[in-house]
PDB file of C-alpha atoms in Angstrom:
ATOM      1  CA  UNK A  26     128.474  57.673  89.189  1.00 77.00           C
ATOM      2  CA  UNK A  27     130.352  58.201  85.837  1.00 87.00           C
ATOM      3  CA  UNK A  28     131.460  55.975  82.765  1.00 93.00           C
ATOM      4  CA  UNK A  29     134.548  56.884  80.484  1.00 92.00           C
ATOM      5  CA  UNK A  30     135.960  55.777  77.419  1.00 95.00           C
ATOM      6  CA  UNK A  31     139.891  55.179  77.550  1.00 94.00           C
ATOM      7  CA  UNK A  32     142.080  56.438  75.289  1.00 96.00           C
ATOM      8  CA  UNK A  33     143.413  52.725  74.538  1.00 93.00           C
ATOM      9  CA  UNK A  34     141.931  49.423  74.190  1.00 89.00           C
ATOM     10  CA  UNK A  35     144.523  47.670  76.364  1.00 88.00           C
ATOM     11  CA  UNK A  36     142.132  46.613  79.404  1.00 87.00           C
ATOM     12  CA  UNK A  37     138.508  47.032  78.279  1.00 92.00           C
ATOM     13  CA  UNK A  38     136.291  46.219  74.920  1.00 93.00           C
ATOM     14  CA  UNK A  39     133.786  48.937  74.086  1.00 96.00           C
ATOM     15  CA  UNK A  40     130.339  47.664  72.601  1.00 97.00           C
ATOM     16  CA  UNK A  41     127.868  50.217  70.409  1.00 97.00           C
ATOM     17  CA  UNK A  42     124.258  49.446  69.935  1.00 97.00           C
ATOM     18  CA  UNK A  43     122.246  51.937  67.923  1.00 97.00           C
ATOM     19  CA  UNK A  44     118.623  51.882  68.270  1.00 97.00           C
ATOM     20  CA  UNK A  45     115.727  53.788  66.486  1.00 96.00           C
ATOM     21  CA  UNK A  46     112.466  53.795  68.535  1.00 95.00           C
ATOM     22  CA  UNK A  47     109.361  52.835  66.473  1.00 93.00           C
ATOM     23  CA  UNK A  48     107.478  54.233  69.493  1.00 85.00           C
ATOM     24  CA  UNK A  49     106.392  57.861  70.034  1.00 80.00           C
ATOM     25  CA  UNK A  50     107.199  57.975  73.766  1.00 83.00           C
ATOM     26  CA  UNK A  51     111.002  56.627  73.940  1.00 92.00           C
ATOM     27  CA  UNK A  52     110.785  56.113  77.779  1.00 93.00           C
ATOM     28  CA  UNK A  53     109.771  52.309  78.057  1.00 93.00           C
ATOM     29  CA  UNK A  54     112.488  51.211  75.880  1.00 95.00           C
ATOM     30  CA  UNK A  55     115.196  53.518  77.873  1.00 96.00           C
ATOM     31  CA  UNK A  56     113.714  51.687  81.118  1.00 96.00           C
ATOM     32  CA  UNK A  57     114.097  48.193  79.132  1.00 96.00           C
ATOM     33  CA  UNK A  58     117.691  49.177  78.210  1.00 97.00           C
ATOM     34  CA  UNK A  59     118.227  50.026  81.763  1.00 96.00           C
ATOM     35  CA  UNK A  60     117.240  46.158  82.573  1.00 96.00           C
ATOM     36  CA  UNK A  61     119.131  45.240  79.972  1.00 97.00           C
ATOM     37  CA  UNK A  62     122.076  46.978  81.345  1.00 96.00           C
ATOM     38  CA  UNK A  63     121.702  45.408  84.530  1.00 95.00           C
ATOM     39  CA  UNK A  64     121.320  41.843  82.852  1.00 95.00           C
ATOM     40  CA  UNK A  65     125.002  42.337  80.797  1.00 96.00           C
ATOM     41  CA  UNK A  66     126.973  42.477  84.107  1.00 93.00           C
ATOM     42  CA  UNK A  67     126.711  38.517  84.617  1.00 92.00           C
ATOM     43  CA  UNK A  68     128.279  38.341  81.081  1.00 94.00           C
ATOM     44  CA  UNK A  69     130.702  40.874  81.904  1.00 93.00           C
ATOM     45  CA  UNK A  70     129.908  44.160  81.374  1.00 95.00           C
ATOM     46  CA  UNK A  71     132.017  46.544  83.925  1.00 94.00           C
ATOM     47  CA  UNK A  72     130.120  49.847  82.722  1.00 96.00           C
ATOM     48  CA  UNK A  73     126.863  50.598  80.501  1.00 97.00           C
ATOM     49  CA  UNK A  74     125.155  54.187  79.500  1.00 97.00           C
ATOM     50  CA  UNK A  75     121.890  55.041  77.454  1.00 98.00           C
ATOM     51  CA  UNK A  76     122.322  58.081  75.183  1.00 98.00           C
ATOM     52  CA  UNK A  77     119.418  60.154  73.788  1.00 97.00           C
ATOM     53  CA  UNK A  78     119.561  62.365  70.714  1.00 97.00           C
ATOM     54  CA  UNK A  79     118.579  65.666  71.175  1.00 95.00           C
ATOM     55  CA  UNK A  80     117.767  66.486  67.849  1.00 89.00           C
ATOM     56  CA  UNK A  81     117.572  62.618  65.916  1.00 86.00           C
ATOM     57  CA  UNK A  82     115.398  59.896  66.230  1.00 90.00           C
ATOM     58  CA  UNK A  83     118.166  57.841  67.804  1.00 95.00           C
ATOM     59  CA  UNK A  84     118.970  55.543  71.083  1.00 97.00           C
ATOM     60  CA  UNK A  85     122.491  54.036  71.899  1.00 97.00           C
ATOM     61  CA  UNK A  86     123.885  51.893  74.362  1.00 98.00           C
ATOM     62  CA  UNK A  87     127.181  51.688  75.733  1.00 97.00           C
ATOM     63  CA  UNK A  88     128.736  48.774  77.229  1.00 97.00           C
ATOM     64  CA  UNK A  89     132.251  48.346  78.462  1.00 96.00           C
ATOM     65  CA  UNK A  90     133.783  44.843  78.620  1.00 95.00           C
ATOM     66  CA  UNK A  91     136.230  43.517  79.844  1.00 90.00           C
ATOM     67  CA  UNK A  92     139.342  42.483  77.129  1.00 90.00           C
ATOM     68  CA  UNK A  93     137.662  39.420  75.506  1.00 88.00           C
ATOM     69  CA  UNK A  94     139.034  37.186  72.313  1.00 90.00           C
ATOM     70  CA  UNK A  95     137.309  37.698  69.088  1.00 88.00           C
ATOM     71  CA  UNK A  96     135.660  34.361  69.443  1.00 89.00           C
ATOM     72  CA  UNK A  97     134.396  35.061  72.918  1.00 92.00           C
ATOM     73  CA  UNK A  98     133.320  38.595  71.116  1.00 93.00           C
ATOM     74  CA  UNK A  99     131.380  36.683  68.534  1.00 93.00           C
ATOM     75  CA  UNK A 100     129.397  34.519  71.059  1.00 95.00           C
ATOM     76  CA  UNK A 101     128.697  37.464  73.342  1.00 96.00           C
ATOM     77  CA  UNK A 102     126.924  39.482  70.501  1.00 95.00           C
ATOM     78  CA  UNK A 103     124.902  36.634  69.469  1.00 96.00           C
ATOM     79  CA  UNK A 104     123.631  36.467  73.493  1.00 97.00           C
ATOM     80  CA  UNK A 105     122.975  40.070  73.622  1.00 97.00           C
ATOM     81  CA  UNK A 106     121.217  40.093  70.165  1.00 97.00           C
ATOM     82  CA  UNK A 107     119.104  37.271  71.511  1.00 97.00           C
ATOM     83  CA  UNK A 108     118.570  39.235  75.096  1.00 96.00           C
ATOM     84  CA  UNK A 109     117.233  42.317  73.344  1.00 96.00           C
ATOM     85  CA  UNK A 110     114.722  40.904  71.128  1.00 95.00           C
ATOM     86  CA  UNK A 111     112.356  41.508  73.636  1.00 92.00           C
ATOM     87  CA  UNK A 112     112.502  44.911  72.580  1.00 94.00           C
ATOM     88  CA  UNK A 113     112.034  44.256  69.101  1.00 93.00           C
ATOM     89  CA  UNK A 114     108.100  45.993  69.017  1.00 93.00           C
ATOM     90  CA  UNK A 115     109.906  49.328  70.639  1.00 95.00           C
ATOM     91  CA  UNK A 116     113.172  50.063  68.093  1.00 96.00           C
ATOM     92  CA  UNK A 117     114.694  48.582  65.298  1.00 96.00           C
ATOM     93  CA  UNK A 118     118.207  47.715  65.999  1.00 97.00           C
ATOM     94  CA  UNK A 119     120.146  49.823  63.061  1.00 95.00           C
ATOM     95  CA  UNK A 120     123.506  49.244  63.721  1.00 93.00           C
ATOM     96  CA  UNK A 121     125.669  47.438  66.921  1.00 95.00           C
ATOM     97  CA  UNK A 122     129.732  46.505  66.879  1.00 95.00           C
ATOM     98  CA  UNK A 123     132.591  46.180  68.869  1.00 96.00           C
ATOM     99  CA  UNK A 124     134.974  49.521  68.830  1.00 96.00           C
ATOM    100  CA  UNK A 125     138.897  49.978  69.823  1.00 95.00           C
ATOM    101  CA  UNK A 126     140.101  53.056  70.800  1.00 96.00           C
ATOM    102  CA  UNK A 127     143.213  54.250  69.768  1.00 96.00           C
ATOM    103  CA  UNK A 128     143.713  57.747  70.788  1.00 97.00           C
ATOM    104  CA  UNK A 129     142.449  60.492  72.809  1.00 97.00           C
ATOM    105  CA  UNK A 130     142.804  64.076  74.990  1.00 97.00           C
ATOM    106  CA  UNK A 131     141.300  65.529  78.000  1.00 97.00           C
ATOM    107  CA  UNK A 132     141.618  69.129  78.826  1.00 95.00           C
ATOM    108  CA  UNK A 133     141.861  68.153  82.463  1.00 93.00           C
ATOM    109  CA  UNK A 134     144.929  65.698  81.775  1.00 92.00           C
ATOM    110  CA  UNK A 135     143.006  62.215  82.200  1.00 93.00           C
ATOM    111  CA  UNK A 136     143.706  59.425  80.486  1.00 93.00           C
ATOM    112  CA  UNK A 137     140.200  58.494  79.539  1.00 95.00           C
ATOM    113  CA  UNK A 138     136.734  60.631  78.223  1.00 96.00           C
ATOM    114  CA  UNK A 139     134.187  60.856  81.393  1.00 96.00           C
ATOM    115  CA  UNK A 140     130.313  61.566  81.622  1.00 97.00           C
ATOM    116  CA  UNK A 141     127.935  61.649  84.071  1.00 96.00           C
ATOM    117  CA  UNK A 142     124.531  61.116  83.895  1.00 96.00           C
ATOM    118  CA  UNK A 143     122.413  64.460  82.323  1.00 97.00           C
ATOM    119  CA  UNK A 144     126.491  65.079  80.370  1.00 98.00           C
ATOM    120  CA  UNK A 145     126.262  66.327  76.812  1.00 98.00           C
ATOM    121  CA  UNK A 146     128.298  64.296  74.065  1.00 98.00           C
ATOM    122  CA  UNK A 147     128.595  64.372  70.619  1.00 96.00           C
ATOM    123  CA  UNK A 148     129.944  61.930  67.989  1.00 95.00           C
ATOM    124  CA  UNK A 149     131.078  61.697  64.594  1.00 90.00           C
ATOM    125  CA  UNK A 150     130.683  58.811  62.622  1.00 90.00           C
ATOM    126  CA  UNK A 151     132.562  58.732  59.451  1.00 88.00           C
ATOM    127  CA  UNK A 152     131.958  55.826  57.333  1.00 86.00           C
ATOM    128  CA  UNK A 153     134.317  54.734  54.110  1.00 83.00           C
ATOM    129  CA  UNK A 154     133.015  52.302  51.342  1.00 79.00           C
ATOM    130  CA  UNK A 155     135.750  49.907  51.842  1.00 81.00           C
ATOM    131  CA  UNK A 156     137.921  48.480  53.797  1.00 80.00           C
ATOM    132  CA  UNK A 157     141.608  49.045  52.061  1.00 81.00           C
ATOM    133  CA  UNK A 158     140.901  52.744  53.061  1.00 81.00           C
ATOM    134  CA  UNK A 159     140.313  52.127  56.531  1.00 85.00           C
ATOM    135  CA  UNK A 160     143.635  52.386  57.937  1.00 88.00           C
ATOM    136  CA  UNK A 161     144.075  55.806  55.634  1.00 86.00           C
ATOM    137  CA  UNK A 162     140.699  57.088  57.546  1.00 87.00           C
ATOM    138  CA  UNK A 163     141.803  56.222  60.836  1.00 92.00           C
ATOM    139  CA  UNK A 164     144.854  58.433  60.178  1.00 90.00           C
ATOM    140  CA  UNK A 165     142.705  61.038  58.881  1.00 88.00           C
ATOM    141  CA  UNK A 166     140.304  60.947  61.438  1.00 91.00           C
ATOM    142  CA  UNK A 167     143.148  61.415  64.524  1.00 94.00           C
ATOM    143  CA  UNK A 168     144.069  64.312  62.231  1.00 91.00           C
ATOM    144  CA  UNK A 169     141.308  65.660  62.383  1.00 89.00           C
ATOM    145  CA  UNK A 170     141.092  64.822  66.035  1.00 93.00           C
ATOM    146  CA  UNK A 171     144.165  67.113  66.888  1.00 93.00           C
ATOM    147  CA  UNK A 172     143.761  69.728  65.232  1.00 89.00           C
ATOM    148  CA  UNK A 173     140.589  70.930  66.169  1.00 90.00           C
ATOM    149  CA  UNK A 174     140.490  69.861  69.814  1.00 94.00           C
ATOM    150  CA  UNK A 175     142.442  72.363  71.117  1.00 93.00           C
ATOM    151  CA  UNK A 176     140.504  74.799  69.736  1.00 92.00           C
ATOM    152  CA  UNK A 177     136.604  73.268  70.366  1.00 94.00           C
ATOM    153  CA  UNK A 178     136.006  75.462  73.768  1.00 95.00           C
ATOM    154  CA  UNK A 179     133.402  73.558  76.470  1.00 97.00           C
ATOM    155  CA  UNK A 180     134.817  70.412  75.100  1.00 97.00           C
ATOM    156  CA  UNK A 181     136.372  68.605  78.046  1.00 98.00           C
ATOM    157  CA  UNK A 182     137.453  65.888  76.307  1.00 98.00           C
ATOM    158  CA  UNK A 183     137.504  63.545  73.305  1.00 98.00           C
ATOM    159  CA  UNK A 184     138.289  60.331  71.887  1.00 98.00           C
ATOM    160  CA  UNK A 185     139.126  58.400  68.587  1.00 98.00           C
ATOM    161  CA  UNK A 186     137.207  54.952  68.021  1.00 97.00           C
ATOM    162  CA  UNK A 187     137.793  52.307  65.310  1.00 96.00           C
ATOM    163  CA  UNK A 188     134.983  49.853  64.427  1.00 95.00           C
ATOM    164  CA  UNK A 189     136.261  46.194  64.463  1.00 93.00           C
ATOM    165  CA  UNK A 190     133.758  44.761  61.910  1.00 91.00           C
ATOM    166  CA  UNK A 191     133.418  47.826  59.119  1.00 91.00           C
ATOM    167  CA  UNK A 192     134.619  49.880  57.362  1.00 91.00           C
ATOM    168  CA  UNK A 193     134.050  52.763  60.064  1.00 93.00           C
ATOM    169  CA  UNK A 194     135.687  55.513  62.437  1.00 95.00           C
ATOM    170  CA  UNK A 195     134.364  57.772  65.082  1.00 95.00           C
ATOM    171  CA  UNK A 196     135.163  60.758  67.575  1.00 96.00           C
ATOM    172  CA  UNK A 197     133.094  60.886  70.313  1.00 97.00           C
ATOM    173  CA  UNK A 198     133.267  64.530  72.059  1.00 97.00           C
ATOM    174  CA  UNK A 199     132.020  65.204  76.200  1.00 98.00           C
ATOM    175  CA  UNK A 200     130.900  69.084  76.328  1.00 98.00           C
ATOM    176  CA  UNK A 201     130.869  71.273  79.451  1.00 97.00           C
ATOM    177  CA  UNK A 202     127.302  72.692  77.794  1.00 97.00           C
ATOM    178  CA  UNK A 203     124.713  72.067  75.317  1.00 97.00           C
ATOM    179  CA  UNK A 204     125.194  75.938  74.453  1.00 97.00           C
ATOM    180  CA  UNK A 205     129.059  74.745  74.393  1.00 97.00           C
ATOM    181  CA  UNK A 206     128.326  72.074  71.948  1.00 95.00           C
ATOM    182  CA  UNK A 207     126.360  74.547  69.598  1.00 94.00           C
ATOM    183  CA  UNK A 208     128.632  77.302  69.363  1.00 93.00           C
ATOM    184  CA  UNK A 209     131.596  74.628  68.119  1.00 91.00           C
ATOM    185  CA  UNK A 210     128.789  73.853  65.400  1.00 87.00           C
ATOM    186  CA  UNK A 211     127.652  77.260  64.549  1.00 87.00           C
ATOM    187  CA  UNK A 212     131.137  78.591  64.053  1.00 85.00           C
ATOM    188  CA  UNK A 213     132.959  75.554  62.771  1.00 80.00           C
ATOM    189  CA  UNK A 214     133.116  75.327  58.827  1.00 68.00           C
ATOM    190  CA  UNK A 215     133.177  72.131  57.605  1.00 59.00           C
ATOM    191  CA  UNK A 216     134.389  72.765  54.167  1.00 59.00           C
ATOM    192  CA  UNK A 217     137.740  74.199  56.283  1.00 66.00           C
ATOM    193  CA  UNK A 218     137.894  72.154  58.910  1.00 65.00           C
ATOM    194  CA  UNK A 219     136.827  68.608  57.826  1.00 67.00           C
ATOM    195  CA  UNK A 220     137.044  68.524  54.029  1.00 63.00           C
ATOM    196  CA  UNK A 221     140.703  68.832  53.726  1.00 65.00           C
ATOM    197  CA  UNK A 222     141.322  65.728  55.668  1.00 65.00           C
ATOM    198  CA  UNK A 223     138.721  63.344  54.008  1.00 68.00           C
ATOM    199  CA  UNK A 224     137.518  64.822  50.268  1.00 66.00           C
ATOM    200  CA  UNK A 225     139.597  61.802  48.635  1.00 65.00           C
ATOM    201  CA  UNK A 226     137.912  58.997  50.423  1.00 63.00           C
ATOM    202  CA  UNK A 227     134.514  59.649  49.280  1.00 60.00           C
ATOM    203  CA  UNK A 228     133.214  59.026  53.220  1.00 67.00           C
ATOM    204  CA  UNK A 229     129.749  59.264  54.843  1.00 75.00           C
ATOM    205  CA  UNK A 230     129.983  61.674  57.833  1.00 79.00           C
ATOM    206  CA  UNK A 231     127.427  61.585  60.104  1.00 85.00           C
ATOM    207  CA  UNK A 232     127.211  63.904  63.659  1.00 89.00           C
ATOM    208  CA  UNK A 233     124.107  63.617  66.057  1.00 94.00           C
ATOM    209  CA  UNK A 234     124.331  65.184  69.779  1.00 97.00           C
ATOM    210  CA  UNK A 235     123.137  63.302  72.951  1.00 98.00           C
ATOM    211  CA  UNK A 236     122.012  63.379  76.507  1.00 97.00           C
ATOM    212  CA  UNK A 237     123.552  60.901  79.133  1.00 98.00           C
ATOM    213  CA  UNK A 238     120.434  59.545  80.124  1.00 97.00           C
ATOM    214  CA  UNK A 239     121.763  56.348  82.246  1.00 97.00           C
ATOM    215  CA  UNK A 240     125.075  55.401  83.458  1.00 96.00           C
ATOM    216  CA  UNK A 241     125.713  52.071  85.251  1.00 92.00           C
ATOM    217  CA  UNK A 242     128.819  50.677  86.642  1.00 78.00           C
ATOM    218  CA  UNK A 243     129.256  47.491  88.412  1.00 65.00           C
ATOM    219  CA  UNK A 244     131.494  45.931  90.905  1.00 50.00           C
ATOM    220  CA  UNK A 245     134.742  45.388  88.653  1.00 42.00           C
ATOM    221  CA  UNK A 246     137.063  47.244  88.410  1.00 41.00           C
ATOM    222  CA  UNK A 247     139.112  48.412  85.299  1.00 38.00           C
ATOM    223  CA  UNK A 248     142.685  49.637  84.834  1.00 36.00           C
ATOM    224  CA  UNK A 249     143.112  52.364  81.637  1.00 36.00           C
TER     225      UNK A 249
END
């Protein structure tokens, strides 16, 4: 069983939810987010996947929707906020929004980023204060995108996300390896690499690696 992230957002609506457990042992909220997962599909949700950071204290949760209105959006995220306040004595919900994708490779030519459960991915989250530089960061952060993937060996594939409610982009990597994922880090230099494209936005960057810990995929079916 696998999950993917397409490399538009014609036919499906990707949700983030970013968690930080206030619990030593993280395993009773993955197995509540595992429930929850199961609960979304009556509401729509076609695939779902828990993410662990190997390194962070951090928990996300991926959901992918099908295409829904921005009202229909708005109401949806007030029912899942409401649905995962049971887990409120576990984690403290930092962060949750809708993303679109806009662009995207795969060194095996598919149109879409795929993991697995036990998969490695990584993501970077770059953040700009405002939003008249968004569309300037979104360019900047596809540039980035292909120019580097190419190069970043034991990456299988990648894609570019844009948040719908901030100021925010993203580039969320699958690796062939953990030891794949650390050698791109160890011999990467971000002053070369990464500077160049974003020095005169003034942006928070932020990169965390994770373990697939859950994938879930119902019924429906989705056409990228």
């Amino acid at each position: 069983m696998s999950c993917f992230v397409p490399f538009n957002n014609r036919n499906i609506d990707i949700s983030i939810f970013a968690f930080k457990p206030t619990v030593v042992l993280v395993d009773e909220l993955i197995e509540s987010l595992k429930r929850f997962s199961v609960c979304t599909e009556n509401l729509g949700c076609i695939q779902s996947s828990i993410f662990k950071s190997i390194h962070g204290n951090l928990i996300i949760w991926y959901g992918g929707w099908m295409k829904k209105s921005t009202e229909n959006k708005e109401v949806l995220i007030k029912t899942l906020l409401s649905m995962l306040t049971s887990m409120s004595s576990m984690a403290i919900l930092t962060q949750h929004s809708f993303f679109d994708s806009y662009a995207g490779e795969s060194k095996d030519g598919t149109n879409a980023a795929k993991f697995s459960n036990g998969d490695i991915i990584s993501l970077n989250l770059i953040s700009s204060p405002c939003f008249s530089e968004l569309q300037d960061v979104t360019y900047a952060n596809l540039a980035l995108f292909r120019s580097r993937f190419s190069k970043m060996d034991g990456a299988t594939s990648g894609v570019c996300l844009k948040c719908q409610t901030m100021p925010m982009v993203a580039c969320l990597y699958v690796w062939k390896s953990l030891l794949h994922c650390y050698s791109w880090i160890l011999t990467s230099d971000f002053r070369k690499t990464e500077l160049p494209y974003l020095d005169r936005f003034s942006p928070s960057v932020k990169y965390d690696i994770f373990w697939v810990v859950y994938v879930q995929e119902s019924g429906g079916e989705i056409k990228n």
